[in-house]
Every structure is written in structure tokens, then in C-alpha cells.
C-alpha atoms as a PDB file:
ATOM      1  CA  MET A   1     181.661 143.300  88.174  1.00  0.00           C
ATOM      2  CA  LYS A   2     179.128 142.799  85.769  1.00  0.00           C
ATOM      3  CA  THR A   3     178.494 138.948  86.424  1.00  0.00           C
ATOM      4  CA  GLU A   4     178.681 139.926  90.219  1.00  0.00           C
ATOM      5  CA  GLU A   5     175.906 142.522  89.682  1.00  0.00           C
ATOM      6  CA  GLN A   6     173.660 140.255  87.848  1.00  0.00           C
ATOM      7  CA  SER A   7     173.749 137.782  90.743  1.00  0.00           C
ATOM      8  CA  ILE A   8     172.999 140.293  93.490  1.00  0.00           C
ATOM      9  CA  ILE A   9     169.913 139.047  95.644  1.00  0.00           C
ATOM     10  CA  ASN A  10     170.699 140.694  98.742  1.00  0.00           C
ATOM     11  CA  VAL A  11     170.317 144.552  99.458  1.00  0.00           C
ATOM     12  CA  ALA A  12     173.302 144.701 101.956  1.00  0.00           C
ATOM     13  CA  ARG A  13     175.739 143.494  99.231  1.00  0.00           C
ATOM     14  CA  THR A  14     173.909 145.657  96.698  1.00  0.00           C
ATOM     15  CA  ARG A  15     174.533 148.635  98.916  1.00  0.00           C
ATOM     16  CA  GLU A  16     178.292 147.719  99.128  1.00  0.00           C
ATOM     17  CA  LEU A  17     178.618 148.017  95.429  1.00  0.00           C
ATOM     18  CA  ILE A  18     176.603 150.992  95.072  1.00  0.00           C
ATOM     19  CA  THR A  19     178.597 152.949  97.734  1.00  0.00           C
ATOM     20  CA  GLU A  20     181.931 152.048  95.796  1.00  0.00           C
ATOM     21  CA  LEU A  21     180.391 153.248  92.477  1.00  0.00           C
ATOM     22  CA  LEU A  22     178.838 156.425  93.947  1.00  0.00           C
ATOM     23  CA  LYS A  23     182.355 157.364  95.856  1.00  0.00           C
ATOM     24  CA  SER A  24     184.060 157.043  92.484  1.00  0.00           C
ATOM     25  CA  GLY A  25     181.275 159.293  90.639  1.00  0.00           C
ATOM     26  CA  GLN A  26     179.713 156.302  88.699  1.00  0.00           C
ATOM     27  CA  PHE A  27     176.165 157.371  89.063  1.00  0.00           C
ATOM     28  CA  ASP A  28     174.684 155.648  86.088  1.00  0.00           C
ATOM     29  CA  GLU A  29     176.473 152.424  86.873  1.00  0.00           C
ATOM     30  CA  ALA A  30     175.150 152.827  90.637  1.00  0.00           C
ATOM     31  CA  ARG A  31     171.664 153.336  89.377  1.00  0.00           C
ATOM     32  CA  ASN A  32     171.821 150.181  87.073  1.00  0.00           C
ATOM     33  CA  VAL A  33     172.946 148.195  89.973  1.00  0.00           C
ATOM     34  CA  CYS A  34     170.073 149.224  91.988  1.00  0.00           C
ATOM     35  CA  VAL A  35     167.360 148.840  89.376  1.00  0.00           C
ATOM     36  CA  LYS A  36     168.791 145.316  88.575  1.00  0.00           C
ATOM     37  CA  ALA A  37     168.539 144.377  92.327  1.00  0.00           C
ATOM     38  CA  VAL A  38     165.113 145.891  92.953  1.00  0.00           C
ATOM     39  CA  ASP A  39     163.840 144.048  89.769  1.00  0.00           C
ATOM     40  CA  ASN A  40     165.114 140.743  91.045  1.00  0.00           C
ATOM     41  CA  PRO A  41     162.194 138.741  92.394  1.00  0.00           C
ATOM     42  CA  GLU A  42     164.326 136.924  94.922  1.00  0.00           C
ATOM     43  CA  ILE A  43     165.939 140.217  96.524  1.00  0.00           C
ATOM     44  CA  SER A  44     166.137 139.945 100.272  1.00  0.00           C
ATOM     45  CA  GLY A  45     166.939 142.515 103.006  1.00  0.00           C
ATOM     46  CA  ASP A  46     165.464 143.818 106.112  1.00  0.00           C
ATOM     47  CA  ILE A  47     163.531 147.195 106.385  1.00  0.00           C
ATOM     48  CA  ASP A  48     166.733 149.024 107.513  1.00  0.00           C
ATOM     49  CA  ASP A  49     168.605 147.659 104.338  1.00  0.00           C
ATOM     50  CA  PHE A  50     165.904 149.084 101.994  1.00  0.00           C
ATOM     51  CA  HIS A  51     165.761 152.333 104.135  1.00  0.00           C
ATOM     52  CA  PHE A  52     169.508 152.923 103.713  1.00  0.00           C
ATOM     53  CA  LEU A  53     169.252 151.946 100.047  1.00  0.00           C
ATOM     54  CA  ARG A  54     166.770 154.690  99.283  1.00  0.00           C
ATOM     55  CA  LEU A  55     168.988 157.092 101.370  1.00  0.00           C
ATOM     56  CA  ASP A  56     172.066 156.252  99.055  1.00  0.00           C
ATOM     57  CA  PHE A  57     170.142 157.884  96.153  1.00  0.00           C
ATOM     58  CA  TYR A  58     168.425 160.720  98.052  1.00  0.00           C
ATOM     59  CA  ARG A  59     171.765 161.869  99.070  1.00  0.00           C
ATOM     60  CA  VAL A  60     172.749 162.274  95.482  1.00  0.00           C
ATOM     61  CA  ASP A  61     169.400 163.949  94.410  1.00  0.00           C
ATOM     62  CA  ASP A  62     168.225 160.650  92.462  1.00  0.00           C
ATOM     63  CA  TYR A  63     164.832 160.772  93.719  1.00  0.00           C
ATOM     64  CA  GLN A  64     163.463 158.468  90.963  1.00  0.00           C
ATOM     65  CA  THR A  65     165.812 155.648  91.877  1.00  0.00           C
ATOM     66  CA  ALA A  66     165.360 156.342  95.537  1.00  0.00           C
ATOM     67  CA  PHE A  67     161.605 155.771  94.779  1.00  0.00           C
ATOM     68  CA  GLU A  68     162.279 152.523  92.981  1.00  0.00           C
ATOM     69  CA  ALA A  69     164.217 151.418  96.096  1.00  0.00           C
ATOM     70  CA  ALA A  70     161.530 152.417  98.473  1.00  0.00           C
ATOM     71  CA  LYS A  71     158.809 150.835  96.336  1.00  0.00           C
ATOM     72  CA  ARG A  72     160.514 147.461  96.305  1.00  0.00           C
ATOM     73  CA  GLY A  73     160.853 147.841 100.027  1.00  0.00           C
ATOM     74  CA  VAL A  74     157.381 148.181 100.496  1.00  0.00           C
ATOM     75  CA  GLU A  75     156.613 145.259  98.232  1.00  0.00           C
ATOM     76  CA  VAL A  76     158.898 143.055 100.544  1.00  0.00           C
ATOM     77  CA  HIS A  77     157.747 144.627 103.760  1.00  0.00           C
ATOM     78  CA  THR A  78     154.202 145.467 103.403  1.00  0.00           C
ATOM     79  CA  ASN A  79     153.748 146.185 106.913  1.00  0.00           C
ATOM     80  CA  SER A  80     156.404 148.949 107.232  1.00  0.00           C
ATOM     81  CA  PRO A  81     155.116 152.486 107.751  1.00  0.00           C
ATOM     82  CA  MET A  82     158.669 153.873 107.353  1.00  0.00           C
ATOM     83  CA  LEU A  83     159.186 152.438 104.108  1.00  0.00           C
ATOM     84  CA  THR A  84     155.754 153.392 102.961  1.00  0.00           C
ATOM     85  CA  ALA A  85     156.524 156.945 103.909  1.00  0.00           C
ATOM     86  CA  ALA A  86     159.548 156.939 101.941  1.00  0.00           C
ATOM     87  CA  ALA A  87     157.746 155.656  98.869  1.00  0.00           C
ATOM     88  CA  LEU A  88     155.184 158.543  99.452  1.00  0.00           C
ATOM     89  CA  LEU A  89     158.058 161.055  99.789  1.00  0.00           C
ATOM     90  CA  TYR A  90     159.738 160.188  96.390  1.00  0.00           C
ATOM     91  CA  SER A  91     156.592 159.794  94.458  1.00  0.00           C
ATOM     92  CA  TYR A  92     155.332 163.294  95.232  1.00  0.00           C
ATOM     93  CA  SER A  93     158.784 164.761  94.785  1.00  0.00           C
ATOM     94  CA  THR A  94     158.901 163.211  91.275  1.00  0.00           C
ATOM     95  CA  GLY A  95     155.293 164.350  90.572  1.00  0.00           C
ATOM     96  CA  GLN A  96     153.781 161.024  90.455  1.00  0.00           C
ATOM     97  CA  LYS A  97     150.532 162.185  91.940  1.00  0.00           C
ATOM     98  CA  ALA A  98     148.603 158.643  91.465  1.00  0.00           C
ATOM     99  CA  GLU A  99     151.413 156.718  93.239  1.00  0.00           C
ATOM    100  CA  ALA A 100     151.636 159.476  95.950  1.00  0.00           C
ATOM    101  CA  ASP A 101     147.691 159.333  96.471  1.00  0.00           C
ATOM    102  CA  LYS A 102     148.203 155.295  96.812  1.00  0.00           C
ATOM    103  CA  TYR A 103     151.008 155.437  99.245  1.00  0.00           C
ATOM    104  CA  TYR A 104     149.281 158.160 101.501  1.00  0.00           C
ATOM    105  CA  LYS A 105     146.228 155.992 101.853  1.00  0.00           C
ATOM    106  CA  LYS A 106     148.377 153.085 102.886  1.00  0.00           C
ATOM    107  CA  LEU A 107     150.283 154.941 105.357  1.00  0.00           C
ATOM    108  CA  ILE A 108     147.222 156.673 107.022  1.00  0.00           C
ATOM    109  CA  ALA A 109     146.021 153.129 107.384  1.00  0.00           C
ATOM    110  CA  PHE A 110     148.638 152.262 109.888  1.00  0.00           C
ATOM    111  CA  PRO A 111     148.208 153.328 113.643  1.00  0.00           C
ATOM    112  CA  LYS A 112     150.003 156.503 114.646  1.00  0.00           C
ATOM    113  CA  ALA A 113     151.514 154.775 117.325  1.00  0.00           C
ATOM    114  CA  ILE A 114     153.830 152.927 115.065  1.00  0.00           C
ATOM    115  CA  TRP A 115     154.793 155.937 113.009  1.00  0.00           C
ATOM    116  CA  ASN A 116     158.117 157.519 113.302  1.00  0.00           C
ATOM    117  CA  TRP A 117     158.877 161.409 112.628  1.00  0.00           C
ATOM    118  CA  ARG A 118     159.296 160.733 108.942  1.00  0.00           C
ATOM    119  CA  CYS A 119     155.851 159.303 108.531  1.00  0.00           C
ATOM    120  CA  PHE A 120     154.206 162.537 110.014  1.00  0.00           C
ATOM    121  CA  ALA A 121     156.643 164.831 108.178  1.00  0.00           C
ATOM    122  CA  TYR A 122     156.246 163.239 104.638  1.00  0.00           C
ATOM    123  CA  ALA A 123     152.454 162.886 105.135  1.00  0.00           C
ATOM    124  CA  ILE A 124     152.231 166.528 105.817  1.00  0.00           C
ATOM    125  CA  ASP A 125     154.524 167.582 102.938  1.00  0.00           C
ATOM    126  CA  TYR A 126     152.441 165.298 100.703  1.00  0.00           C
ATOM    127  CA  LEU A 127     149.048 167.239 101.542  1.00  0.00           C
ATOM    128  CA  LEU A 128     150.761 170.550 101.028  1.00  0.00           C
ATOM    129  CA  SER A 129     152.749 169.501  97.994  1.00  0.00           C
ATOM    130  CA  PHE A 130     149.767 169.617  95.281  1.00  0.00           C
ATOM    131  CA  GLN A 131     148.324 172.981  96.250  1.00  0.00           C
ATOM    132  CA  SER A 132     148.597 174.352  92.602  1.00  0.00           C
ATOM    133  CA  ASP A 133     148.005 171.013  90.733  1.00  0.00           C
ATOM    134  CA  GLY A 134     144.395 171.502  89.509  1.00  0.00           C
ATOM    135  CA  ASP A 135     142.633 170.958  92.878  1.00  0.00           C
ATOM    136  CA  ASP A 136     139.598 173.389  93.412  1.00  0.00           C
ATOM    137  CA  ARG A 137     139.791 175.752  96.463  1.00  0.00           C
ATOM    138  CA  ALA A 138     137.649 173.558  98.727  1.00  0.00           C
ATOM    139  CA  ALA A 139     139.816 170.495  98.092  1.00  0.00           C
ATOM    140  CA  MET A 140     143.129 172.184  98.713  1.00  0.00           C
ATOM    141  CA  LEU A 141     141.789 173.804 101.903  1.00  0.00           C
ATOM    142  CA  THR A 142     140.501 170.285 103.051  1.00  0.00           C
ATOM    143  CA  LYS A 143     144.241 168.942 102.608  1.00  0.00           C
ATOM    144  CA  VAL A 144     145.585 172.057 104.602  1.00  0.00           C
ATOM    145  CA  GLU A 145     143.100 171.331 107.469  1.00  0.00           C
ATOM    146  CA  GLU A 146     144.124 167.600 107.412  1.00  0.00           C
ATOM    147  CA  ALA A 147     147.850 168.459 107.429  1.00  0.00           C
ATOM    148  CA  ILE A 148     147.267 170.738 110.510  1.00  0.00           C
ATOM    149  CA  LEU A 149     145.300 167.773 112.283  1.00  0.00           C
ATOM    150  CA  LEU A 150     148.411 165.716 111.463  1.00  0.00           C
ATOM    151  CA  ALA A 151     150.838 168.220 112.716  1.00  0.00           C
ATOM    152  CA  GLU A 152     148.955 168.323 115.989  1.00  0.00           C
ATOM    153  CA  ASP A 153     149.191 164.594 116.147  1.00  0.00           C
ATOM    154  CA  TYR A 154     152.923 164.795 115.340  1.00  0.00           C
ATOM    155  CA  GLN A 155     153.567 167.059 118.406  1.00  0.00           C
ATOM    156  CA  LYS A 156     151.734 164.653 120.555  1.00  0.00           C
ATOM    157  CA  HIS A 157     153.969 161.645 119.753  1.00  0.00           C
ATOM    158  CA  PHE A 158     157.094 163.687 119.345  1.00  0.00           C
ATOM    159  CA  PRO A 159     156.742 166.852 121.606  1.00  0.00           C
ATOM    160  CA  TYR A 160     160.405 167.706 121.390  1.00  0.00           C
ATOM    161  CA  ASP A 161     160.701 167.585 117.624  1.00  0.00           C
ATOM    162  CA  GLU A 162     160.764 171.127 116.220  1.00  0.00           C
ATOM    163  CA  LYS A 163     159.584 169.768 112.870  1.00  0.00           C
ATOM    164  CA  ALA A 164     156.202 169.089 114.487  1.00  0.00           C
ATOM    165  CA  TYR A 165     155.758 172.817 115.114  1.00  0.00           C
ATOM    166  CA  ASP A 166     157.219 174.045 111.901  1.00  0.00           C
ATOM    167  CA  LYS A 167     154.811 171.798 109.837  1.00  0.00           C
ATOM    168  CA  GLU A 168     151.793 173.075 111.571  1.00  0.00           C
ATOM    169  CA  TYR A 169     153.066 176.741 111.148  1.00  0.00           C
ATOM    170  CA  SER A 170     153.501 176.107 107.340  1.00  0.00           C
ATOM    171  CA  ALA A 171     150.099 174.592 106.807  1.00  0.00           C
ATOM    172  CA  ARG A 172     148.423 177.428 109.016  1.00  0.00           C
ATOM    173  CA  CYS A 173     150.332 180.010 106.769  1.00  0.00           C
ATOM    174  CA  LEU A 174     148.586 178.505 103.745  1.00  0.00           C
ATOM    175  CA  LYS A 175     145.278 178.745 105.566  1.00  0.00           C
ATOM    176  CA  TYR A 176     145.834 182.293 106.362  1.00  0.00           C
ATOM    177  CA  ASN A 177     146.680 182.922 102.740  1.00  0.00           C
ATOM    178  CA  PHE A 178     143.507 181.307 101.788  1.00  0.00           C
ATOM    179  CA  TYR A 179     141.426 183.680 103.582  1.00  0.00           C
ATOM    180  CA  ILE A 180     143.336 186.849 103.456  1.00  0.00           C
ATOM    181  CA  GLN A 181     141.658 188.146 100.450  1.00  0.00           C
ATOM    182  CA  SER A 182     138.171 186.602 101.048  1.00  0.00           C
ATOM    183  CA  ASP A 183     137.028 186.360 104.584  1.00  0.00           C
ATOM    184  CA  ASP A 184     138.374 188.897 107.085  1.00  0.00           C
ATOM    185  CA  ASN A 185     137.144 186.991 110.142  1.00  0.00           C
ATOM    186  CA  LYS A 186     138.613 183.676 109.042  1.00  0.00           C
ATOM    187  CA  ALA A 187     141.752 185.437 108.258  1.00  0.00           C
ATOM    188  CA  GLU A 188     142.004 187.032 111.827  1.00  0.00           C
ATOM    189  CA  ALA A 189     141.337 183.454 113.275  1.00  0.00           C
ATOM    190  CA  ALA A 190     144.170 182.121 111.097  1.00  0.00           C
ATOM    191  CA  LYS A 191     146.487 184.875 112.034  1.00  0.00           C
ATOM    192  CA  ASN A 192     145.797 184.247 115.811  1.00  0.00           C
ATOM    193  CA  ALA A 193     146.508 180.658 115.185  1.00  0.00           C
ATOM    194  CA  LEU A 194     149.732 181.511 113.846  1.00  0.00           C
ATOM    195  CA  ASP A 195     150.653 183.512 117.001  1.00  0.00           C
ATOM    196  CA  PHE A 196     149.435 180.389 119.066  1.00  0.00           C
ATOM    197  CA  VAL A 197     151.859 178.074 117.173  1.00  0.00           C
ATOM    198  CA  TYR A 198     154.661 180.537 117.657  1.00  0.00           C
ATOM    199  CA  GLU A 199     154.096 180.673 121.234  1.00  0.00           C
ATOM    200  CA  LYS A 200     153.599 176.927 121.682  1.00  0.00           C
ATOM    201  CA  SER A 201     156.926 176.339 119.824  1.00  0.00           C
ATOM    202  CA  ILE A 202     159.096 178.573 121.879  1.00  0.00           C
ATOM    203  CA  LYS A 203     157.567 176.979 125.230  1.00  0.00           C
ATOM    204  CA  SER A 204     158.430 173.462 124.082  1.00  0.00           C
ATOM    205  CA  ASP A 205     161.465 172.396 126.227  1.00  0.00           C
ATOM    206  CA  ALA A 206     163.493 170.767 123.370  1.00  0.00           C
ATOM    207  CA  VAL A 207     163.094 172.887 120.297  1.00  0.00           C
ATOM    208  CA  HIS A 208     166.812 173.320 119.453  1.00  0.00           C
ATOM    209  CA  LEU A 209     166.458 174.930 115.948  1.00  0.00           C
ATOM    210  CA  PRO A 210     164.183 178.361 115.860  1.00  0.00           C
ATOM    211  CA  SER A 211     162.646 177.742 112.539  1.00  0.00           C
ATOM    212  CA  VAL A 212     159.215 178.554 113.564  1.00  0.00           C
ATOM    213  CA  ALA A 213     160.318 181.885 115.277  1.00  0.00           C
ATOM    214  CA  VAL A 214     162.364 182.895 112.257  1.00  0.00           C
ATOM    215  CA  LYS A 215     159.309 182.140 110.022  1.00  0.00           C
ATOM    216  CA  HIS A 216     156.947 184.246 112.339  1.00  0.00           C
ATOM    217  CA  VAL A 217     159.153 187.088 112.432  1.00  0.00           C
ATOM    218  CA  GLN A 218     158.975 187.362 108.353  1.00  0.00           C
ATOM    219  CA  PHE A 219     155.181 187.002 108.940  1.00  0.00           C
ATOM    220  CA  LEU A 220     154.917 189.838 111.649  1.00  0.00           C
ATOM    221  CA  LEU A 221     157.064 192.013 109.279  1.00  0.00           C
ATOM    222  CA  ARG A 222     155.026 191.396 106.272  1.00  0.00           C
ATOM    223  CA  ASN A 223     151.914 192.419 108.246  1.00  0.00           C
ATOM    224  CA  SER A 224     153.482 195.660 109.554  1.00  0.00           C
ATOM    225  CA  ARG A 225     153.412 194.316 113.282  1.00  0.00           C
ATOM    226  CA  TYR A 226     156.818 195.665 113.984  1.00  0.00           C
ATOM    227  CA  ASP A 227     156.529 195.869 117.811  1.00  0.00           C
ATOM    228  CA  ASP A 228     155.627 192.123 117.801  1.00  0.00           C
ATOM    229  CA  ALA A 229     158.497 191.327 115.496  1.00  0.00           C
ATOM    230  CA  ILE A 230     160.924 193.203 117.708  1.00  0.00           C
ATOM    231  CA  ALA A 231     159.881 191.210 120.737  1.00  0.00           C
ATOM    232  CA  ALA A 232     160.308 187.943 118.634  1.00  0.00           C
ATOM    233  CA  CYS A 233     163.659 188.988 117.514  1.00  0.00           C
ATOM    234  CA  GLU A 234     164.822 189.786 120.962  1.00  0.00           C
ATOM    235  CA  LYS A 235     163.686 186.368 122.072  1.00  0.00           C
ATOM    236  CA  LEU A 236     165.639 184.818 119.419  1.00  0.00           C
ATOM    237  CA  LEU A 237     168.774 186.702 120.522  1.00  0.00           C
ATOM    238  CA  GLN A 238     168.566 185.474 123.738  1.00  0.00           C
ATOM    239  CA  CYS A 239     169.117 181.774 122.346  1.00  0.00           C
ATOM    240  CA  ALA A 240     172.736 182.292 121.749  1.00  0.00           C
ATOM    241  CA  GLU A 241     173.429 178.579 121.699  1.00  0.00           C
ATOM    242  CA  VAL A 242     171.438 178.295 118.476  1.00  0.00           C
ATOM    243  CA  VAL A 243     171.267 181.652 116.991  1.00  0.00           C
ATOM    244  CA  SER A 244     174.731 182.278 115.576  1.00  0.00           C
ATOM    245  CA  GLY A 245     176.504 182.646 112.373  1.00  0.00           C
ATOM    246  CA  GLU A 246     174.352 183.477 109.171  1.00  0.00           C
ATOM    247  CA  LEU A 247     171.292 182.945 111.318  1.00  0.00           C
ATOM    248  CA  LEU A 248     172.413 185.638 113.743  1.00  0.00           C
ATOM    249  CA  SER A 249     173.026 188.093 110.888  1.00  0.00           C
ATOM    250  CA  GLU A 250     169.283 187.409 109.733  1.00  0.00           C
ATOM    251  CA  VAL A 251     167.729 188.124 112.886  1.00  0.00           C
ATOM    252  CA  LEU A 252     169.865 191.245 113.532  1.00  0.00           C
ATOM    253  CA  TYR A 253     168.648 192.339 109.845  1.00  0.00           C
ATOM    254  CA  SER A 254     165.169 191.531 110.866  1.00  0.00           C
ATOM    255  CA  LEU A 255     165.247 193.394 114.165  1.00  0.00           C
ATOM    256  CA  ALA A 256     166.659 196.441 112.398  1.00  0.00           C
ATOM    257  CA  VAL A 257     163.817 196.392 109.642  1.00  0.00           C
ATOM    258  CA  ALA A 258     161.293 195.953 112.296  1.00  0.00           C
ATOM    259  CA  GLU A 259     162.593 198.897 114.507  1.00  0.00           C
ATOM    260  CA  LEU A 260     162.815 200.989 111.299  1.00  0.00           C
ATOM    261  CA  GLY A 261     159.090 200.148 110.412  1.00  0.00           C
ATOM    262  CA  ALA A 262     158.050 201.119 114.010  1.00  0.00           C
ATOM    263  CA  ILE A 263     159.996 204.413 113.701  1.00  0.00           C
ATOM    264  CA  ILE A 264     158.374 205.262 110.462  1.00  0.00           C
ATOM    265  CA  LYS A 265     154.956 204.167 111.459  1.00  0.00           C
ATOM    266  CA  LYS A 266     154.886 206.371 114.492  1.00  0.00           C
ATOM    267  CA  LYS A 267     157.174 209.102 112.880  1.00  0.00           C
ATOM    268  CA  ASP A 268     157.929 212.050 115.380  1.00  0.00           C
ATOM    269  CA  GLU A 269     160.656 214.698 115.633  1.00  0.00           C
ATOM    270  CA  THR A 270     163.218 212.121 117.024  1.00  0.00           C
ATOM    271  CA  SER A 271     162.527 209.709 114.144  1.00  0.00           C
ATOM    272  CA  GLU A 272     165.487 210.825 111.935  1.00  0.00           C
ATOM    273  CA  ALA A 273     168.098 210.084 114.729  1.00  0.00           C
ATOM    274  CA  LYS A 274     166.502 206.880 115.714  1.00  0.00           C
ATOM    275  CA  ILE A 275     166.825 205.827 111.860  1.00  0.00           C
ATOM    276  CA  ASN A 276     170.482 206.674 111.924  1.00  0.00           C
ATOM    277  CA  ASP A 277     170.832 204.214 114.943  1.00  0.00           C
ATOM    278  CA  VAL A 278     169.033 201.409 113.192  1.00  0.00           C
ATOM    279  CA  CYS A 279     171.474 201.960 110.140  1.00  0.00           C
ATOM    280  CA  LYS A 280     174.338 201.279 112.203  1.00  0.00           C
ATOM    281  CA  LYS A 281     172.902 198.117 113.497  1.00  0.00           C
ATOM    282  CA  LEU A 282     171.857 197.010 110.089  1.00  0.00           C
ATOM    283  CA  THR A 283     175.443 197.712 108.881  1.00  0.00           C
ATOM    284  CA  GLY A 284     176.670 195.533 111.598  1.00  0.00           C
ATOM    285  CA  ALA A 285     174.393 192.644 110.601  1.00  0.00           C
ATOM    286  CA  ILE A 286     175.728 192.951 106.877  1.00  0.00           C
ATOM    287  CA  ILE A 287     179.259 193.137 107.936  1.00  0.00           C
ATOM    288  CA  SER A 288     178.734 189.936 109.987  1.00  0.00           C
ATOM    289  CA  SER A 289     176.985 188.220 107.025  1.00  0.00           C
ATOM    290  CA  SER A 290     178.932 185.944 104.609  1.00  0.00           C
ATOM    291  CA  GLU A 291     176.263 186.188 101.927  1.00  0.00           C
ATOM    292  CA  PRO A 292     176.399 188.795  99.164  1.00  0.00           C
ATOM    293  CA  SER A 293     172.610 188.865  99.079  1.00  0.00           C
ATOM    294  CA  LYS A 294     172.394 190.715 102.189  1.00  0.00           C
ATOM    295  CA  MET A 295     173.413 193.782 100.249  1.00  0.00           C
ATOM    296  CA  ALA A 296     170.334 193.699  98.598  1.00  0.00           C
ATOM    297  CA  LYS A 297     168.554 193.943 101.995  1.00  0.00           C
ATOM    298  CA  LYS A 298     170.555 196.832 102.711  1.00  0.00           C
ATOM    299  CA  ALA A 299     169.569 198.522  99.466  1.00  0.00           C
ATOM    300  CA  HIS A 300     165.868 197.873 100.484  1.00  0.00           C
ATOM    301  CA  LEU A 301     166.482 199.598 103.983  1.00  0.00           C
ATOM    302  CA  CYS A 302     168.106 202.556 101.865  1.00  0.00           C
ATOM    303  CA  ARG A 303     164.896 202.747  99.762  1.00  0.00           C
ATOM    304  CA  CYS A 304     162.638 202.854 103.100  1.00  0.00           C
ATOM    305  CA  PHE A 305     164.740 205.694 104.294  1.00  0.00           C
ATOM    306  CA  ILE A 306     164.386 207.783 101.131  1.00  0.00           C
ATOM    307  CA  VAL A 307     160.780 207.281 101.285  1.00  0.00           C
ATOM    308  CA  TYR A 308     160.765 208.385 104.846  1.00  0.00           C
ATOM    309  CA  LYS A 309     162.647 211.615 103.953  1.00  0.00           C
END
């Protein structure tokens, strides 16, 4: 094996060896094979070979070795936005900011027409990844604005990819958080933009996973917009083909909390009976859950009830 490893110059052959090593749990040996291969100046392989090589290590959470594979892929295939995006992903995932900055600049120099979804997703994640890494407020906000523009481009090129809407929503949440304590008018505009992204996502014909809607429900609850949260939960419950299992329990729980919040906010002589009905709904949500952490949410509801009483 050792002699064979040292003579590897082909990525496809390298992957065969690495696959066998990873299957048998020999992670250090697999890493060594990869490092030897990418350090070989005569290494050859097409774009897909390098793409799958970096995925081999991504799947076992070895981001540094995945970065080395992607980095070598970019050196061999300098005009590949997909491999450049992968190098960007692993450089910021491993805290290599200077490397990430370099690969981001290289990536955005490619025309968007040849980007795949990974290029958009990884570029946006990069822009939002160093929000607490020493940048001043203005610089961070500039990155957030750039991420929003990229997310809008993402939607134009891949209108049926829900990640495109999810990325925009995440960026606009950060923008809202920037303004909530400093500028009421800009915070209000940012809040309205979140509502718009939510509406845009649910109108997209091929949004298969309701991640934006779930995030928006939580945003509405945090801002005491209980009636809007109830409406959003009810829309989610109409999507039986995608809202099931643990997600269904989460939506039912959020619906119960929203209903409880609305009752307490209005507070009249019928409130106690209404709260009892909500508690029954919550119990059903917890029973259907497979996660013990849902019990903590039940305790939270009980505290809300005590405050009301």
C-alpha cells in the first residue's frame, strides 16, 4: 500500500484508496494519502475528481484536508468557479480569513452565468461569517448588503432553490439586528423587508422545504406579532407533504405559543378557558415530539401561564 500511495498521480485512483481507508475508520491514513496526492506536482484529475475528493473529507468533518483538496483543484483548474467556491467554503470554515478573502475575490470575478448554487451559497455564507471578527459596524453592514444582493441574484438564476430565499432572509435578519437599537425607521424598513422575503418564498412554485417560513414564525414570536405568527403557522400546516415529523411538532408548538401570546395580549373574561384549550394543543405537540428538549418549551409555557394568572 505504501509504495502504491507514493506513486499516486491520479485523483480518481487516490479517491479509491481514500474511500477504502475511510470505510475502515483509518482517518489519519486517508488524510496522509490525500496530502501526498495534492502535494504531487504531477497530480491529474478533472473538476469532478477534485470536487468529490474534497467531499470525501467534508463528509467526515475534516475541513482542513477538504480545503487542501479544493485548493489543489483550483491550482489545476484555475477557471473553475465550483472549485473556487469550495476553497472559499473551507478557508472560512477553518478560520483562514486571508485565504477566504482571496478566494472570494477570485470567485466574484467569474460571470454569474457560470456559477452553480454552491457559488452563491458559499459566497453569501462567507460574507456573513466574519460578523464578529473585528470589522467595524460600517464594514459589517456593507458585507450584509452585499450578501443581500447576491441572494437576490441567486434567486434570479435559481428561482426554485429555497436556499436562495433562506440566505436572503438570514442576511436581512442581521440587517434588522443592526438597526433595531439605533434607528427605528431603518429597523422598520428592515422588518418590512423580512415580511417581503417570507411572502416571496411561499409564492415560489418549487419551495420544497419551508425553512424561511419557520424562521419567520420565530421572528414574529420574538416581536410579539402573534396574529401574524398564527397565520404563518396555519399556512405551514397546509403543506402536509413537507411539514411532518419533528417539524410538525415544532410548528404546532409555535402555533400554541402564538395563540397563547395573542390571548394574554388581549386578556378578557374568556382568556382562561382559551388558555386551557391552547395547553391541550401544546400537550399534543409535545407528545408527538421525539426530542426531550420540547419539555423545556412546555415549562416555558407554564411560566407564561403563571405570569398571566
